[in-house]
XYZ file of C-alpha atoms in Angstrom:
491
model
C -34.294 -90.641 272.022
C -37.993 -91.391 273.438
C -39.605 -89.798 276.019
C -42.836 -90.883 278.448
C -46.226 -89.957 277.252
C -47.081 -87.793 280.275
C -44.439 -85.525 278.603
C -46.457 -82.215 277.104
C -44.984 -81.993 273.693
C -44.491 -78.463 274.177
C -41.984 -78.752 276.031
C -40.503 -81.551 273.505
C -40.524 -78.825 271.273
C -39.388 -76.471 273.534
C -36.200 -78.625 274.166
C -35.060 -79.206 270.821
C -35.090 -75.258 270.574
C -33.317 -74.775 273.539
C -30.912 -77.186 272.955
C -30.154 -76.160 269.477
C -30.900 -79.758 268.108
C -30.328 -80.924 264.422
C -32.614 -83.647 263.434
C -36.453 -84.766 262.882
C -39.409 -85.189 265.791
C -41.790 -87.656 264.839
C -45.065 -87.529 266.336
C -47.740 -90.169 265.933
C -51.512 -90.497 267.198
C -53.203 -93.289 264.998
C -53.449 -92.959 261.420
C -51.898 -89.380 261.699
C -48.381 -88.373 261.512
C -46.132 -85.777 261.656
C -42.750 -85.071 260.992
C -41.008 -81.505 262.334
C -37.398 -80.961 261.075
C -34.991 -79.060 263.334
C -31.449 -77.264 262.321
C -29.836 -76.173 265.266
C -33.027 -75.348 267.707
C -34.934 -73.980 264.062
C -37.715 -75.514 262.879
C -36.831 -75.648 259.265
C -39.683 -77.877 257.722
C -42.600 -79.601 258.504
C -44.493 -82.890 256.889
C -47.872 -84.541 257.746
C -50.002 -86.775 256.132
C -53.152 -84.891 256.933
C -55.307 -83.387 253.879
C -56.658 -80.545 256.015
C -52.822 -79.495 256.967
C -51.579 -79.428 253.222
C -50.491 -76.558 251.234
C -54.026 -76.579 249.425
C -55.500 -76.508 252.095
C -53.548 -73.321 253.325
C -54.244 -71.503 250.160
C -57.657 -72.249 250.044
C -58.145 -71.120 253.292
C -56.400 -67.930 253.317
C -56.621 -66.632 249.591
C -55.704 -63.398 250.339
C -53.125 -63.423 252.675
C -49.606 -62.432 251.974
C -47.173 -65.575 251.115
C -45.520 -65.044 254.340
C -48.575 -65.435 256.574
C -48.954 -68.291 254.206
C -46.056 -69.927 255.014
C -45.826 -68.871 258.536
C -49.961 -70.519 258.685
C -48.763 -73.803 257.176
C -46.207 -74.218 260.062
C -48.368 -73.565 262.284
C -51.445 -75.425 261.410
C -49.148 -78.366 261.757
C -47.269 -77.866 265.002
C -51.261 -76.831 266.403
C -52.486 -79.912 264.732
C -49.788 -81.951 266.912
C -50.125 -80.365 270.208
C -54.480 -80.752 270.294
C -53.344 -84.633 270.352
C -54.654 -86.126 273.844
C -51.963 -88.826 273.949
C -49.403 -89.112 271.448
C -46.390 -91.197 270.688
C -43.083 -89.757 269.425
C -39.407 -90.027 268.811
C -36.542 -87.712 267.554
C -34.170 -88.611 265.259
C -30.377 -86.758 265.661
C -29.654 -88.062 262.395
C -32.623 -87.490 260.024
C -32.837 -84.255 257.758
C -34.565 -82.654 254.760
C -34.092 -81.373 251.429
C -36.751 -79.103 251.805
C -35.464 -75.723 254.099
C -37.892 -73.126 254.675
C -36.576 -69.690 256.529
C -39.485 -70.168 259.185
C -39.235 -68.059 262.249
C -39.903 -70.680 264.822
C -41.117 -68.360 267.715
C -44.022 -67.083 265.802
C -44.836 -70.218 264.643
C -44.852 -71.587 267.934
C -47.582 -68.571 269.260
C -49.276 -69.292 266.691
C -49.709 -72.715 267.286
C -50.185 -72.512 270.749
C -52.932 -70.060 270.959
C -54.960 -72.359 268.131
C -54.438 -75.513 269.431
C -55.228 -74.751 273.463
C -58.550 -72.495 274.351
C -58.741 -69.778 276.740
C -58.808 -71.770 279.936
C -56.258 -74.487 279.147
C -53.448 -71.640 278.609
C -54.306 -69.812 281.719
C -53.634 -72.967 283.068
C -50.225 -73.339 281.545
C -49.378 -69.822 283.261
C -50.647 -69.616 286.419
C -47.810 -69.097 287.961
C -47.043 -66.084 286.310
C -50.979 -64.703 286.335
C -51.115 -64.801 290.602
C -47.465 -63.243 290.480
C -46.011 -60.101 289.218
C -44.417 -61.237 286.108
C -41.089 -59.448 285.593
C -38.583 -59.330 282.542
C -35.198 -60.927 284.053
C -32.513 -58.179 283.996
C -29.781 -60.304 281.385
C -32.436 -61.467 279.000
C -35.029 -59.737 276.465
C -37.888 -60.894 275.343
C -37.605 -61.397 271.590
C -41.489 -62.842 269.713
C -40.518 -62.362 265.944
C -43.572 -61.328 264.086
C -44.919 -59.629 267.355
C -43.045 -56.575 267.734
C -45.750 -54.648 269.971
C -46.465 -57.956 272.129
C -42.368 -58.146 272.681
C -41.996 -54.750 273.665
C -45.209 -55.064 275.877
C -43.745 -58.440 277.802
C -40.031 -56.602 277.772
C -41.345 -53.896 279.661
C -42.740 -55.630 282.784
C -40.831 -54.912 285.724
C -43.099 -57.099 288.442
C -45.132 -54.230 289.376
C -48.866 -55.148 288.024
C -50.285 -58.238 288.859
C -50.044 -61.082 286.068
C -54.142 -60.582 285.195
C -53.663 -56.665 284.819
C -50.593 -57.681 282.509
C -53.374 -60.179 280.892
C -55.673 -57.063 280.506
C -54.234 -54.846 279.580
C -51.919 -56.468 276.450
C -52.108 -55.075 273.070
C -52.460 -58.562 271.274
C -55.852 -60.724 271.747
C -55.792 -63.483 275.335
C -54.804 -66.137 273.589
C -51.921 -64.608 271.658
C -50.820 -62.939 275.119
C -51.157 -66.156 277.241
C -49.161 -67.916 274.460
C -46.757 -65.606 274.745
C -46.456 -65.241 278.265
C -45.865 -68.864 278.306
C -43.073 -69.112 275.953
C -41.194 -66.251 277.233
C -41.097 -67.792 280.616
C -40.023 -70.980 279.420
C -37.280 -69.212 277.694
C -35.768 -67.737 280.336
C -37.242 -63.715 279.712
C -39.602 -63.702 281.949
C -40.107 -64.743 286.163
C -42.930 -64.863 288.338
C -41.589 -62.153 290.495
C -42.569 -59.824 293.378
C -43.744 -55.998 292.942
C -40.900 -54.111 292.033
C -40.294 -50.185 292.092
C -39.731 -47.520 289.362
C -41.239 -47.603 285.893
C -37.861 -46.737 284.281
C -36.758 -50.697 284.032
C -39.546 -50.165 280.733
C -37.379 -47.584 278.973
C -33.984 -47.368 277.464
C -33.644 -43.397 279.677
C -34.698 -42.238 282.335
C -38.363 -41.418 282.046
C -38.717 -40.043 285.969
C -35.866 -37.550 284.822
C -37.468 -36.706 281.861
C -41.130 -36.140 283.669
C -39.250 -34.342 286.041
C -37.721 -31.752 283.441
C -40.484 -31.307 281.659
C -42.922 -29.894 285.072
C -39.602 -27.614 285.598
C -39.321 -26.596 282.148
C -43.372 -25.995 282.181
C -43.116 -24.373 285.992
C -40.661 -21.909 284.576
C -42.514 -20.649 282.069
C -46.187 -20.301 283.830
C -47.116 -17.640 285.287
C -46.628 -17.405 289.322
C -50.235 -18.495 289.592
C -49.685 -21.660 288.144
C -45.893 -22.097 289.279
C -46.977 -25.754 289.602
C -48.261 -27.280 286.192
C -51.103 -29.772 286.895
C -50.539 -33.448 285.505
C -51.650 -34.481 282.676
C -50.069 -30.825 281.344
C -47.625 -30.029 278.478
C -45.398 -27.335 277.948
C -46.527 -25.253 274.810
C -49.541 -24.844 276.785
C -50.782 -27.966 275.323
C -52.827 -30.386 277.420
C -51.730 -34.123 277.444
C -55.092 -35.478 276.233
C -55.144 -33.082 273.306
C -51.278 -34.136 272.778
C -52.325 -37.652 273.200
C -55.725 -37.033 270.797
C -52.897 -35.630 268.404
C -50.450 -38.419 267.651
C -53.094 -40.926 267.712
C -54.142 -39.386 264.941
C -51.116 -40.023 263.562
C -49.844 -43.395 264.797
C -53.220 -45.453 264.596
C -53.436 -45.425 260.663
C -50.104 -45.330 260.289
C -48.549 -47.118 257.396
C -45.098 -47.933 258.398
C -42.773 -47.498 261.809
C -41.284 -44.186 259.754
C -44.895 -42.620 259.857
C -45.114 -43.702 263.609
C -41.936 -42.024 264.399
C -42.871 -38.627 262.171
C -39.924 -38.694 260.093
C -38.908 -39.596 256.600
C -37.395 -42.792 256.125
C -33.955 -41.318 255.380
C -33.446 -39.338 258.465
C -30.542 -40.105 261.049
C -30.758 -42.143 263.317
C -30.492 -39.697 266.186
C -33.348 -37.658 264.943
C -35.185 -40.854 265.329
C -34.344 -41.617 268.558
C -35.157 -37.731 269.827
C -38.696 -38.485 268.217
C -38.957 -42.077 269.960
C -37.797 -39.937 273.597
C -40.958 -37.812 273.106
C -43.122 -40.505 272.251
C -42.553 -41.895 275.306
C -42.973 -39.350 277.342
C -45.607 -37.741 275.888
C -46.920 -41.386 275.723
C -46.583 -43.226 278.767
C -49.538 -44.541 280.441
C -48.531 -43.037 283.818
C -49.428 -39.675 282.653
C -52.944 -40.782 282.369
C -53.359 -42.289 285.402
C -56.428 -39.700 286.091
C -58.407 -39.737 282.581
C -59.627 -42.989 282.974
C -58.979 -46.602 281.644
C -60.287 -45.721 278.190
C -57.563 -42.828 277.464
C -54.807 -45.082 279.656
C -55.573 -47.909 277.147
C -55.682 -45.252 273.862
C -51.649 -44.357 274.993
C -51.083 -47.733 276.027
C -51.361 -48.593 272.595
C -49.353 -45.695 270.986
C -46.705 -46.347 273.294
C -46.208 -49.652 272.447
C -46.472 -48.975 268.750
C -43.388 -46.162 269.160
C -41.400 -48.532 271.130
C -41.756 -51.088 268.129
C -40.691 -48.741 265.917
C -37.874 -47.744 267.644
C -37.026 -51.551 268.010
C -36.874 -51.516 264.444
C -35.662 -48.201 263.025
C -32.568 -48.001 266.231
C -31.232 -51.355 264.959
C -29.162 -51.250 261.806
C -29.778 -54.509 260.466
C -33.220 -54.355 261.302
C -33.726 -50.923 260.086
C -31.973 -51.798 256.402
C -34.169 -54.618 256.037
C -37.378 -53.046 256.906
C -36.615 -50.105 254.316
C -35.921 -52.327 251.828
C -39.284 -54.059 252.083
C -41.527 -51.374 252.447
C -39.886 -48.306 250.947
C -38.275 -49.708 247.989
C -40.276 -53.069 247.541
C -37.645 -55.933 248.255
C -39.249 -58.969 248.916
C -38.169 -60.684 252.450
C -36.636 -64.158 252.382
C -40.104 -65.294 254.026
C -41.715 -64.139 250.515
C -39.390 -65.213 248.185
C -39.419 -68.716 249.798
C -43.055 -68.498 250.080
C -43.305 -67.783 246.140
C -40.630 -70.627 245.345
C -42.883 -72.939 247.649
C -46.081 -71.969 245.447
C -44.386 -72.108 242.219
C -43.079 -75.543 243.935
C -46.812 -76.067 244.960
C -48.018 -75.612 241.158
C -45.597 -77.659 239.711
C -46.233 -80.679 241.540
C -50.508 -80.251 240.350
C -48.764 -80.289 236.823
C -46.891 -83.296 237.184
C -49.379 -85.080 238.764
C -51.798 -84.237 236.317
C -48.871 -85.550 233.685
C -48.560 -89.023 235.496
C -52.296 -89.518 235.323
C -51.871 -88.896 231.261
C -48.602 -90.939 231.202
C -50.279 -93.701 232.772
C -53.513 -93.431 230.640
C -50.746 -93.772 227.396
C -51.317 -89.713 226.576
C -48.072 -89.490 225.828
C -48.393 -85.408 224.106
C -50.445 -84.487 226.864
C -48.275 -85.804 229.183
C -45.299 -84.254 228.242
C -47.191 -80.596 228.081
C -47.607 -81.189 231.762
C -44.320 -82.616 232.154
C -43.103 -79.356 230.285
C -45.095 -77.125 233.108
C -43.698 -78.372 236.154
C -39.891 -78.285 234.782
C -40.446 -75.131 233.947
C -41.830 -74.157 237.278
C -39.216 -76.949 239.446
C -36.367 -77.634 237.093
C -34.180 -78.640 240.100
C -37.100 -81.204 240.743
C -35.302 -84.909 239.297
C -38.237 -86.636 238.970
C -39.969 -84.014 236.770
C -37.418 -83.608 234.788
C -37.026 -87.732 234.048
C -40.334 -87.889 232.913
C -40.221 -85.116 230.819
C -37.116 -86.482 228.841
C -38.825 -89.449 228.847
C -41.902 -88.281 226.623
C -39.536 -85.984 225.103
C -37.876 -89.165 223.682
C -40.857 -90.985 222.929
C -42.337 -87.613 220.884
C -38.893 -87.255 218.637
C -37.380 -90.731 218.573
C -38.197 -91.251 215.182
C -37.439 -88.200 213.668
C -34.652 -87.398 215.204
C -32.492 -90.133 216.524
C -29.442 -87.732 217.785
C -31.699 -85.752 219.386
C -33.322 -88.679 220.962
C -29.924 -89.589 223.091
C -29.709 -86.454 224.284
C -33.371 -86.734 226.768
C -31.672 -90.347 227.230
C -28.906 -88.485 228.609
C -30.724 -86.392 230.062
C -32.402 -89.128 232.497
C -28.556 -90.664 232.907
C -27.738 -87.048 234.565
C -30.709 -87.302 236.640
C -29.815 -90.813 237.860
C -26.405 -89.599 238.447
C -27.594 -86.194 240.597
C -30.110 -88.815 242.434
C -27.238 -90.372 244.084
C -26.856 -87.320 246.386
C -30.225 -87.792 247.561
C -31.847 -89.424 250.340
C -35.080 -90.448 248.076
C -33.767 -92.563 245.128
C -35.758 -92.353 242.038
C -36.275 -96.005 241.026
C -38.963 -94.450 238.362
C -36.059 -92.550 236.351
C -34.332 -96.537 235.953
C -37.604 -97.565 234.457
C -38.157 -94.353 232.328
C -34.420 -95.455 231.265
C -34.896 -98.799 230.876
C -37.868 -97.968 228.725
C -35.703 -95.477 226.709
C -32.973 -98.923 225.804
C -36.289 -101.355 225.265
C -37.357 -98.925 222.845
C -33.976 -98.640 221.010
C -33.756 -102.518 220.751
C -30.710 -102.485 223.462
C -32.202 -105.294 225.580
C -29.592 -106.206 227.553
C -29.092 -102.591 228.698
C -32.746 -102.211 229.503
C -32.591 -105.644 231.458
C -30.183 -104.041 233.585
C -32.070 -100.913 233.952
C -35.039 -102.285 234.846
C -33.332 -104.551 237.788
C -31.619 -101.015 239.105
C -34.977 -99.927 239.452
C -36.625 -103.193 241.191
C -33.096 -103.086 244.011
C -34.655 -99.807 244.928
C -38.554 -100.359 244.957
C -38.866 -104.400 244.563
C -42.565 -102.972 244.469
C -42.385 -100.887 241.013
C -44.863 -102.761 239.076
C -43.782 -101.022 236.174
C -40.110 -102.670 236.322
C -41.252 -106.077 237.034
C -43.823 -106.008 233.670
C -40.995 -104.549 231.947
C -38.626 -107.284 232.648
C -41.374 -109.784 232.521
C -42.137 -108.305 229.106
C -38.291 -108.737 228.100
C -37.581 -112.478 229.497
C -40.721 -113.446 227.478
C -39.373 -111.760 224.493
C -35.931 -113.741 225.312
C -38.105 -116.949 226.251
C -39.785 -116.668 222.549
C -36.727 -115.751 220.668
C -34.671 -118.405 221.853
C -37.579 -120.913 221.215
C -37.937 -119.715 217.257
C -33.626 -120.462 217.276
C -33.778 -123.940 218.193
C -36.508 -124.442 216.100
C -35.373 -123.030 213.269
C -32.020 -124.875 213.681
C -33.415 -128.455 214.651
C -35.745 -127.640 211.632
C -33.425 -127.179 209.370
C -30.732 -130.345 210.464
C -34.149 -132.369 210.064
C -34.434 -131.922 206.502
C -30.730 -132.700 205.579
């Protein structure tokens, strides 16, 4: 499938999501390349030739950071990487796939790389439709930006009644993230440039008005006749809003965890949560503000959003297990674990390189100590684990001869599990071939050694190998015929 340059390849991204491809988009731009891998509209691995865009690079840069902002940074350097290209070629491939599945969340991977590789002005460009509007959420859809709880419920709650630059303004994530975001969700199908709507309600799951409208009753009821009529910006208790509002964010803004948000233990029911999130949001809401200024508007803004992402969280099941499990009792997420298998990956592919360089250099002990290190890190890794029964063979053979077959059988099993993979290891024929030459079996290391050259007719190693052997051959036969015709001469 090709499509014309003028194409932005966000939106050639954008369709293989939408349209739940399988498959691989290749993107080119001179010398650099790029390969994104898709299962069913989720961008499951990513491959570029770039220095600056590898996993060292990634670590290096962010030392610190968690292994899934890691792996969530890697993604995204790439994809950024991609879209900053003026004038690009590409083409996606239906049929191609990987070995190499990472559980990447696509949509945050996506914000990410939008907001790094366009500037300020550039994305406001990409929206302006929806910044002279009044961006609305459409009724059937939500808006759903992993990673970016506050930012989702933010976008999920317009309801086309402020103007797209006070929705701009007044976001709790930075202008970039929120024009990147804006963006996407309208592409998606969550949000609309619509007209000024009425009602605030369309931001809650209740009836806010209702509740308001209880609470100045409840108050009214108990003040004295004087002050039948509560003033807003008034709580019952005799409690002022700002000091109400002073109160929780004291609370919410260092909190730890959406349990601390929602001032409950993390084993409470659910419906004690959900009473907690109702006065949150009430006692929260930047309507009741509307007279203390921008800065306190802003100040509840924030802590409303932050109980509404809590609630997001805590009021789903699924959601709710998961999240205990990670930060009360310490389960790693998938993003982790795959993050640590892709460092441990990461380190084991330094050690083998660093083996190769000895293997080639004839350092045959130090060699195999590498070798030893990145099996032990990757032992699902074929290659690795060729070349370590290779020097493994070459360290015992003549000690222990039984011993000896088994690495040799050991690199059969790995030429056997290569045929179930796209990339076909013509090294492990050559380590095999190596393995026979060594033993004296020279016909069986002849045919190794062509096995190897059908698959890379490039492997210099085969071709001096079997060079090497049909001089041997060349020489042998020679000393035959001269022996014989020799010998007939004397007679």
């Amino acid at each position: 499938m090709t499509q014309p340059r003028t194409t932005r390849l966000e939106e050639i991204l954008l369709e293989q999501i939408l349209q739940r491809n399988s498959g691989a988009l290749e993107v080119v731009a001179g010398p650099q390349r790029r390969i994104f891998f898709f299962e069913e509209g989720r961008l499951v691995s990513t491959r570029s030739n770039l220095v600056s865009e590898g996993a060292p690079a990634i670590i290096a840069a962010m030392p610190d950071a968690s292994s899934t902002d890691r792996l969530r940074a890697h993604a995204a350097r790439r994809v950024a990487g991609a879209l900053a290209l003026s004038n690009p070629t590409w083409n996606f491939a239906s049929q191609a796939a990987t070995d190499s599945r990472l559980p990447l969340q696509t949509t945050p991977i996506m914000l990410d790389a939008l907001a790094e590789a366009h500037d300020f002005s550039a994305l406001r460009q990409m929206v302006a439709p929806l910044l002279v509007g009044h961006p609305k959420k459409r009724s059937d859809e939500r808006v759903q930006l992993d990673g970016h709880p506050a930012l989702s419920a933010y976008l999920d709650g317009l309801d086309g009644t402020a103007a797209g630059e006070m929705v701009l303004t007044q976001s709790p994530a930075a202008p970039e993230q929120t024009l990147a975001a804006m963006w996407w969700s309208w592409k998606m199908g969550w949000l609309a440039p619509g007209e000024p709507a009425d009602g605030l309600n369309g931001v809650l799951d209740f009836d806010l008005d209702a509740l308001l409208e209880e609470e100045i009753n409840r108050v009214s009821a108990a003040a004295p006749a004087a002050e039948a009529i509560m003033p807003a910006g008034k709580r019952a208790r005799g409690i002022s809003a700002a000091s109400r509002l002073d109160e929780l964010a004291r609370r919410i803004e260092p909190a730890e965890n959406h349990f601390i948000v929602l001032g409950l233990p993390w084993d409470a029911d659910v419906d004690d949560f959900k009473r907690a999130y109702r006065e949150l949001a009430r006692d929260l809401h930047p309507d009741r503000f509307a007279q203390d200024g921008a800065e306190r508007q802003d100040l509840a803004a924030r802590m409303f959003d932050r109980a509404r992402a809590a609630w997001e969280v805590i009021g789903d099941p699924d959601k709710r297990r998961a999240y205990t499990d990670q930060v009360i009792h310490g389960k790693k997420s998938e993003e982790e674990e795959a993050m640590e298998q892709l460092e441990a990956y990461w380190a084991a592919e330094s050690d083998f390189k660093r083996g190769l360089a000895a293997f080639n250099q004839g350092q045959i002990s130090v060699a195999h100590e590498a070798f030893s290190s990145a099996v032990a890190a990757a032992p699902d890794e074929l290659e690795f684990r060729a070349y370590h029964a290779y020097t493994s063979f070459v360290l015992i053979r003549g000690r222990d001869p039984a011993e000896a077959q088994m690495h040799i059988n050991t690199i059969k099993e790995v030429i056997e599990l290569n045929k179930q993979q796209e990339r076909k290891l013509d090294s492990a024929w050559t380590l095999l071939g190596r393995c026979y030459r060594e033993r004296g079996q020279m016909d069986r290391a002849h045919v190794a050694f062509l096995k190897a050259l059908k698959i890379n007719p490039a492997n210099a190693d085969a071709n001096l190998e079997l060079r090497r052997l049909t001089q041997k051959k060349e020489e042998k036969n020679s000393s035959f015929l001269s022996r014989l015709f020799g010998g007939s001469s004397k007679k």
